[in-house]
PDB file of C-alpha atoms in Angstrom:
ATOM      1  CA  UNK M   1      81.658 104.274  85.109  1.00 59.00           C
ATOM      2  CA  UNK M   2      83.272 106.102  82.171  1.00 59.00           C
ATOM      3  CA  UNK M   3      81.610 106.273  78.809  1.00 52.00           C
ATOM      4  CA  UNK M   4      83.838 106.099  75.727  1.00 56.00           C
ATOM      5  CA  UNK M   5      81.956 108.200  73.185  1.00 53.00           C
ATOM      6  CA  UNK M   6      83.074 108.468  69.554  1.00 53.00           C
ATOM      7  CA  UNK M   7      81.382 111.255  67.617  1.00 56.00           C
ATOM      8  CA  UNK M   8      78.964 108.816  65.979  1.00 62.00           C
ATOM      9  CA  UNK M   9      78.010 107.423  69.369  1.00 65.00           C
ATOM     10  CA  UNK M  10      75.907 109.611  71.668  1.00 69.00           C
ATOM     11  CA  UNK M  11      75.311 109.500  75.408  1.00 74.00           C
ATOM     12  CA  UNK M  12      71.592 109.270  74.665  1.00 79.00           C
ATOM     13  CA  UNK M  13      72.170 105.891  73.016  1.00 78.00           C
ATOM     14  CA  UNK M  14      74.379 104.691  75.844  1.00 85.00           C
ATOM     15  CA  UNK M  15      72.430 106.054  78.810  1.00 88.00           C
ATOM     16  CA  UNK M  16      69.992 103.125  79.378  1.00 92.00           C
ATOM     17  CA  UNK M  17      72.851 100.609  79.092  1.00 92.00           C
ATOM     18  CA  UNK M  18      75.105 102.509  81.508  1.00 91.00           C
ATOM     19  CA  UNK M  19      72.349 103.256  83.995  1.00 93.00           C
ATOM     20  CA  UNK M  20      71.455  99.555  84.109  1.00 94.00           C
ATOM     21  CA  UNK M  21      75.091  98.778  84.986  1.00 95.00           C
ATOM     22  CA  UNK M  22      75.112 101.421  87.718  1.00 94.00           C
ATOM     23  CA  UNK M  23      71.870 100.055  89.174  1.00 95.00           C
ATOM     24  CA  UNK M  24      73.333  96.542  89.225  1.00 96.00           C
ATOM     25  CA  UNK M  25      76.405  97.858  91.062  1.00 96.00           C
ATOM     26  CA  UNK M  26      74.266  99.812  93.547  1.00 95.00           C
ATOM     27  CA  UNK M  27      72.146  96.731  94.195  1.00 96.00           C
ATOM     28  CA  UNK M  28      75.345  94.965  95.294  1.00 96.00           C
ATOM     29  CA  UNK M  29      76.129  97.789  97.736  1.00 95.00           C
ATOM     30  CA  UNK M  30      78.873  99.224  95.530  1.00 95.00           C
ATOM     31  CA  UNK M  31      79.328 102.975  95.246  1.00 94.00           C
ATOM     32  CA  UNK M  32      79.334 103.873  91.541  1.00 94.00           C
ATOM     33  CA  UNK M  33      79.221 107.096  89.545  1.00 92.00           C
ATOM     34  CA  UNK M  34      78.146 107.333  85.918  1.00 92.00           C
ATOM     35  CA  UNK M  35      80.369 109.966  84.290  1.00 90.00           C
ATOM     36  CA  UNK M  36      78.324 111.067  81.291  1.00 86.00           C
ATOM     37  CA  UNK M  37      79.921 114.493  80.943  1.00 87.00           C
ATOM     38  CA  UNK M  38      80.297 115.346  77.263  1.00 82.00           C
ATOM     39  CA  UNK M  39      82.702 118.268  77.643  1.00 87.00           C
ATOM     40  CA  UNK M  40      85.593 115.949  78.549  1.00 87.00           C
ATOM     41  CA  UNK M  41      87.221 113.215  76.474  1.00 86.00           C
ATOM     42  CA  UNK M  42      87.710 109.686  77.883  1.00 86.00           C
ATOM     43  CA  UNK M  43      91.398 110.242  78.691  1.00 89.00           C
ATOM     44  CA  UNK M  44      90.576 113.267  80.824  1.00 91.00           C
ATOM     45  CA  UNK M  45      87.896 111.292  82.683  1.00 90.00           C
ATOM     46  CA  UNK M  46      90.230 108.361  83.300  1.00 91.00           C
ATOM     47  CA  UNK M  47      92.859 110.657  84.803  1.00 93.00           C
ATOM     48  CA  UNK M  48      90.246 112.505  86.857  1.00 93.00           C
ATOM     49  CA  UNK M  49      88.972 109.367  88.584  1.00 93.00           C
ATOM     50  CA  UNK M  50      92.439 107.857  89.018  1.00 93.00           C
ATOM     51  CA  UNK M  51      93.504 110.991  90.882  1.00 94.00           C
ATOM     52  CA  UNK M  52      90.487 110.565  93.136  1.00 93.00           C
ATOM     53  CA  UNK M  53      91.660 107.048  93.964  1.00 94.00           C
ATOM     54  CA  UNK M  54      88.769 105.096  92.429  1.00 94.00           C
ATOM     55  CA  UNK M  55      90.018 101.477  92.538  1.00 95.00           C
ATOM     56  CA  UNK M  56      88.097 100.127  89.556  1.00 96.00           C
ATOM     57  CA  UNK M  57      87.003 101.876  86.384  1.00 95.00           C
ATOM     58  CA  UNK M  58      84.223 100.544  84.156  1.00 95.00           C
ATOM     59  CA  UNK M  59      84.439 101.653  80.529  1.00 92.00           C
ATOM     60  CA  UNK M  60      81.645 101.390  77.996  1.00 90.00           C
ATOM     61  CA  UNK M  61      81.867 102.004  74.260  1.00 87.00           C
ATOM     62  CA  UNK M  62      79.859 101.059  71.141  1.00 88.00           C
ATOM     63  CA  UNK M  63      81.472  97.627  70.801  1.00 90.00           C
ATOM     64  CA  UNK M  64      80.853  96.879  74.462  1.00 91.00           C
ATOM     65  CA  UNK M  65      77.154  97.551  74.028  1.00 91.00           C
ATOM     66  CA  UNK M  66      77.045  95.350  70.912  1.00 92.00           C
ATOM     67  CA  UNK M  67      78.765  92.555  72.831  1.00 95.00           C
ATOM     68  CA  UNK M  68      76.785  93.154  76.035  1.00 95.00           C
ATOM     69  CA  UNK M  69      79.962  93.642  78.055  1.00 96.00           C
ATOM     70  CA  UNK M  70      82.030  96.319  79.787  1.00 95.00           C
ATOM     71  CA  UNK M  71      85.747  96.819  80.257  1.00 95.00           C
ATOM     72  CA  UNK M  72      87.134  96.842  83.813  1.00 96.00           C
ATOM     73  CA  UNK M  73      90.406  98.628  84.570  1.00 95.00           C
ATOM     74  CA  UNK M  74      92.126  98.165  87.926  1.00 96.00           C
ATOM     75  CA  UNK M  75      93.826 101.309  89.200  1.00 95.00           C
ATOM     76  CA  UNK M  76      96.705  99.919  91.273  1.00 93.00           C
ATOM     77  CA  UNK M  77      98.177  97.611  88.614  1.00 94.00           C
ATOM     78  CA  UNK M  78      96.592  98.753  85.339  1.00 94.00           C
ATOM     79  CA  UNK M  79      95.040  95.342  84.574  1.00 96.00           C
ATOM     80  CA  UNK M  80      92.232  95.364  81.997  1.00 96.00           C
ATOM     81  CA  UNK M  81      89.563  92.758  81.366  1.00 96.00           C
ATOM     82  CA  UNK M  82      86.226  92.507  79.606  1.00 97.00           C
ATOM     83  CA  UNK M  83      83.240  91.155  81.520  1.00 97.00           C
ATOM     84  CA  UNK M  84      79.654  90.381  80.607  1.00 97.00           C
ATOM     85  CA  UNK M  85      77.050  92.810  81.921  1.00 96.00           C
ATOM     86  CA  UNK M  86      74.990  89.819  82.960  1.00 96.00           C
ATOM     87  CA  UNK M  87      75.808  89.521  86.666  1.00 95.00           C
ATOM     88  CA  UNK M  88      78.365  92.325  86.459  1.00 97.00           C
ATOM     89  CA  UNK M  89      77.447  93.617  89.927  1.00 96.00           C
ATOM     90  CA  UNK M  90      78.357  90.319  91.578  1.00 97.00           C
ATOM     91  CA  UNK M  91      81.500  90.043  89.462  1.00 97.00           C
ATOM     92  CA  UNK M  92      82.659  93.543  90.433  1.00 97.00           C
ATOM     93  CA  UNK M  93      81.926  92.915  94.110  1.00 97.00           C
ATOM     94  CA  UNK M  94      84.208  89.864  94.061  1.00 97.00           C
ATOM     95  CA  UNK M  95      86.746  91.798  91.990  1.00 97.00           C
ATOM     96  CA  UNK M  96      86.921  94.581  94.576  1.00 97.00           C
ATOM     97  CA  UNK M  97      87.589  92.050  97.329  1.00 97.00           C
ATOM     98  CA  UNK M  98      90.414  90.596  95.241  1.00 97.00           C
ATOM     99  CA  UNK M  99      91.839  94.071  94.635  1.00 97.00           C
ATOM    100  CA  UNK M 100      91.762  94.796  98.364  1.00 97.00           C
ATOM    101  CA  UNK M 101      93.581  91.542  99.135  1.00 97.00           C
ATOM    102  CA  UNK M 102      96.217  92.099  96.444  1.00 96.00           C
ATOM    103  CA  UNK M 103      96.840  95.696  97.539  1.00 96.00           C
ATOM    104  CA  UNK M 104      97.154  94.595 101.160  1.00 97.00           C
ATOM    105  CA  UNK M 105      99.592  91.823 100.276  1.00 97.00           C
ATOM    106  CA  UNK M 106     101.670  94.201  98.146  1.00 95.00           C
ATOM    107  CA  UNK M 107     101.826  96.800 100.927  1.00 95.00           C
ATOM    108  CA  UNK M 108     102.608  94.152 103.556  1.00 95.00           C
ATOM    109  CA  UNK M 109     105.416  92.695 101.449  1.00 96.00           C
ATOM    110  CA  UNK M 110     106.916  96.179 100.961  1.00 94.00           C
ATOM    111  CA  UNK M 111     106.690  96.801 104.712  1.00 93.00           C
ATOM    112  CA  UNK M 112     108.215  93.445 105.613  1.00 95.00           C
ATOM    113  CA  UNK M 113     111.162  94.102 103.297  1.00 95.00           C
ATOM    114  CA  UNK M 114     111.941  97.205 105.370  1.00 95.00           C
ATOM    115  CA  UNK M 115     111.350  95.758 108.831  1.00 96.00           C
ATOM    116  CA  UNK M 116     114.534  95.003 110.763  1.00 97.00           C
ATOM    117  CA  UNK M 117     115.247  93.858 114.303  1.00 96.00           C
ATOM    118  CA  UNK M 118     118.089  95.687 116.078  1.00 96.00           C
ATOM    119  CA  UNK M 119     119.498  95.140 119.562  1.00 96.00           C
ATOM    120  CA  UNK M 120     122.447  97.571 119.533  1.00 95.00           C
ATOM    121  CA  UNK M 121     122.371 101.341 119.168  1.00 95.00           C
ATOM    122  CA  UNK M 122     125.179 101.363 116.575  1.00 95.00           C
ATOM    123  CA  UNK M 123     122.810  99.650 114.108  1.00 96.00           C
ATOM    124  CA  UNK M 124     119.805 101.867 114.840  1.00 97.00           C
ATOM    125  CA  UNK M 125     120.417 105.074 112.867  1.00 95.00           C
ATOM    126  CA  UNK M 126     122.063 103.329 109.869  1.00 95.00           C
ATOM    127  CA  UNK M 127     118.861 101.322 109.420  1.00 96.00           C
ATOM    128  CA  UNK M 128     116.708 104.429 109.715  1.00 94.00           C
ATOM    129  CA  UNK M 129     118.842 105.940 106.953  1.00 93.00           C
ATOM    130  CA  UNK M 130     117.839 102.982 104.766  1.00 94.00           C
ATOM    131  CA  UNK M 131     114.177 103.916 105.306  1.00 92.00           C
ATOM    132  CA  UNK M 132     113.623 100.876 107.479  1.00 96.00           C
ATOM    133  CA  UNK M 133     111.218 100.328 110.343  1.00 96.00           C
ATOM    134  CA  UNK M 134     113.323  99.324 113.325  1.00 97.00           C
ATOM    135  CA  UNK M 135     112.171  96.931 116.049  1.00 97.00           C
ATOM    136  CA  UNK M 136     114.205  97.263 119.243  1.00 97.00           C
ATOM    137  CA  UNK M 137     114.150  96.054 122.860  1.00 97.00           C
ATOM    138  CA  UNK M 138     112.621  98.736 125.070  1.00 96.00           C
ATOM    139  CA  UNK M 139     112.424  99.614 128.731  1.00 93.00           C
ATOM    140  CA  UNK M 140     108.692 100.358 128.540  1.00 86.00           C
ATOM    141  CA  UNK M 141     106.205 102.861 127.194  1.00 75.00           C
ATOM    142  CA  UNK M 142     106.068 104.820 130.454  1.00 82.00           C
ATOM    143  CA  UNK M 143     109.679 106.020 130.093  1.00 83.00           C
ATOM    144  CA  UNK M 144     109.109 109.149 128.003  1.00 88.00           C
ATOM    145  CA  UNK M 145     112.520 110.545 128.967  1.00 91.00           C
ATOM    146  CA  UNK M 146     114.313 107.769 127.115  1.00 93.00           C
ATOM    147  CA  UNK M 147     112.011 108.177 124.137  1.00 92.00           C
ATOM    148  CA  UNK M 148     113.039 111.836 123.959  1.00 93.00           C
ATOM    149  CA  UNK M 149     116.676 110.761 124.229  1.00 94.00           C
ATOM    150  CA  UNK M 150     116.261 108.491 121.195  1.00 94.00           C
ATOM    151  CA  UNK M 151     114.644 111.304 119.213  1.00 93.00           C
ATOM    152  CA  UNK M 152     117.434 113.753 119.950  1.00 92.00           C
ATOM    153  CA  UNK M 153     120.264 111.239 119.560  1.00 93.00           C
ATOM    154  CA  UNK M 154     118.923 109.852 116.286  1.00 94.00           C
ATOM    155  CA  UNK M 155     118.435 113.361 114.898  1.00 92.00           C
ATOM    156  CA  UNK M 156     121.990 114.313 115.860  1.00 91.00           C
ATOM    157  CA  UNK M 157     123.552 111.176 114.317  1.00 91.00           C
ATOM    158  CA  UNK M 158     121.423 111.330 111.166  1.00 90.00           C
ATOM    159  CA  UNK M 159     122.390 114.938 110.494  1.00 88.00           C
ATOM    160  CA  UNK M 160     126.053 114.094 111.085  1.00 88.00           C
ATOM    161  CA  UNK M 161     125.871 111.155 108.667  1.00 86.00           C
ATOM    162  CA  UNK M 162     124.380 113.472 106.043  1.00 85.00           C
ATOM    163  CA  UNK M 163     126.950 116.192 106.627  1.00 85.00           C
ATOM    164  CA  UNK M 164     124.310 118.649 107.828  1.00 82.00           C
ATOM    165  CA  UNK M 165     124.433 120.929 110.853  1.00 78.00           C
ATOM    166  CA  UNK M 166     120.690 121.350 111.239  1.00 78.00           C
ATOM    167  CA  UNK M 167     117.412 120.375 109.650  1.00 75.00           C
ATOM    168  CA  UNK M 168     115.955 122.558 106.923  1.00 70.00           C
ATOM    169  CA  UNK M 169     113.322 124.801 108.528  1.00 67.00           C
ATOM    170  CA  UNK M 170     111.165 124.350 105.402  1.00 64.00           C
ATOM    171  CA  UNK M 171     110.917 120.603 106.010  1.00 64.00           C
ATOM    172  CA  UNK M 172     107.685 119.527 107.683  1.00 56.00           C
ATOM    173  CA  UNK M 173     109.088 116.163 108.804  1.00 65.00           C
ATOM    174  CA  UNK M 174     112.101 115.309 110.936  1.00 79.00           C
ATOM    175  CA  UNK M 175     115.006 112.877 110.563  1.00 87.00           C
ATOM    176  CA  UNK M 176     114.507 111.988 114.224  1.00 89.00           C
ATOM    177  CA  UNK M 177     113.139 108.556 115.060  1.00 93.00           C
ATOM    178  CA  UNK M 178     109.749 108.250 116.698  1.00 92.00           C
ATOM    179  CA  UNK M 179     107.925 105.371 118.316  1.00 93.00           C
ATOM    180  CA  UNK M 180     105.228 103.883 116.097  1.00 94.00           C
ATOM    181  CA  UNK M 181     103.802 101.247 118.414  1.00 94.00           C
ATOM    182  CA  UNK M 182     104.463  98.425 120.817  1.00 95.00           C
ATOM    183  CA  UNK M 183     103.344  95.515 118.597  1.00 95.00           C
ATOM    184  CA  UNK M 184     100.648  93.211 119.948  1.00 95.00           C
ATOM    185  CA  UNK M 185     102.611  90.264 118.568  1.00 93.00           C
ATOM    186  CA  UNK M 186     105.944  90.397 120.353  1.00 95.00           C
ATOM    187  CA  UNK M 187     109.090  88.500 119.287  1.00 94.00           C
ATOM    188  CA  UNK M 188     110.751  86.427 121.977  1.00 95.00           C
ATOM    189  CA  UNK M 189     112.634  88.644 124.428  1.00 95.00           C
ATOM    190  CA  UNK M 190     115.498  86.625 125.943  1.00 94.00           C
ATOM    191  CA  UNK M 191     116.141  87.210 129.637  1.00 92.00           C
ATOM    192  CA  UNK M 192     118.815  89.832 130.160  1.00 93.00           C
ATOM    193  CA  UNK M 193     118.117  91.704 126.905  1.00 96.00           C
ATOM    194  CA  UNK M 194     118.969  95.375 127.356  1.00 96.00           C
ATOM    195  CA  UNK M 195     116.928  98.390 126.297  1.00 96.00           C
ATOM    196  CA  UNK M 196     118.583  99.938 123.252  1.00 95.00           C
ATOM    197  CA  UNK M 197     118.582 103.390 124.828  1.00 94.00           C
ATOM    198  CA  UNK M 198     118.882 103.107 128.608  1.00 94.00           C
ATOM    199  CA  UNK M 199     120.845  99.871 128.829  1.00 94.00           C
ATOM    200  CA  UNK M 200     118.430  98.702 131.510  1.00 94.00           C
ATOM    201  CA  UNK M 201     116.530  95.406 131.272  1.00 95.00           C
ATOM    202  CA  UNK M 202     114.025  95.540 128.393  1.00 96.00           C
ATOM    203  CA  UNK M 203     110.383  94.699 129.013  1.00 95.00           C
ATOM    204  CA  UNK M 204     109.103  94.672 125.415  1.00 96.00           C
ATOM    205  CA  UNK M 205     109.896  95.316 121.778  1.00 97.00           C
ATOM    206  CA  UNK M 206     108.980  98.687 120.268  1.00 97.00           C
ATOM    207  CA  UNK M 207     108.761  99.746 116.628  1.00 97.00           C
ATOM    208  CA  UNK M 208     110.501 102.925 115.460  1.00 96.00           C
ATOM    209  CA  UNK M 209     110.331 104.869 112.249  1.00 95.00           C
ATOM    210  CA  UNK M 210     110.240 108.331 110.724  1.00 89.00           C
ATOM    211  CA  UNK M 211     107.622 110.582 109.222  1.00 78.00           C
ATOM    212  CA  UNK M 212     107.808 110.828 105.436  1.00 68.00           C
TER     213      UNK M 212
END
C-alpha cells in the first residue's frame, strides 16, 4: 500500500484511512505492507515494490480519501483502476485470483508457441536454436548414455551453426540440450517410432530444452 503524499497532505492525516485498508486486506488473508516512509517520493516507492515482485499496488492520495476509494495498479500489465474501500479486501482477493489466472494463461501461451514436436535428429538442433522446447520420441529415462550423447551432439552442432569452436568459459549456461521431463500427458506414439538418438524403438516422448 503506497501513500501518495503532496506537501499539504501528511501521513498523519492518511494513517487511519490506510491502516483500515491494510486491516481489511489482512482479514481476507492477504499479505499487505503499508509503506508510510516519508523520505521517499511515490515514484521511488512504486519502483521499489515492483522490483520486489509485488503483484498489486494500492495507492492512496487526498482525492482517494475524499472519494472513499483507492487506486489499484497491476504489476504484470500496468492496468489501473479505482475501487471503493467498502469491501476492498474481498475485491482485492478476487483481483489477485484473476491476476494469477491471466499471468498463467500468458505464460502458457508463450510456452505453447515455442513447443515443437520433432521425430528426426536433423530438426532437433535447429529448433533449439529458435529457443524452442522440443518434444521427441525417446528410448526411456533409464538410458543415461544416450542422454549424454544428445548433450554432446547438440552442443557440437550448435557451436558449429554459430561459427564457434567452444563455449565461452564466462557463460554459466550451456548450448547443449538437456532433458526437462517425461510429460505425464503423452502424445500418441505410433508403433515403430524410433528414438531420436539411438534409433531404437521409442517407449515415450521426452521434452528437451536449454538453460537460459
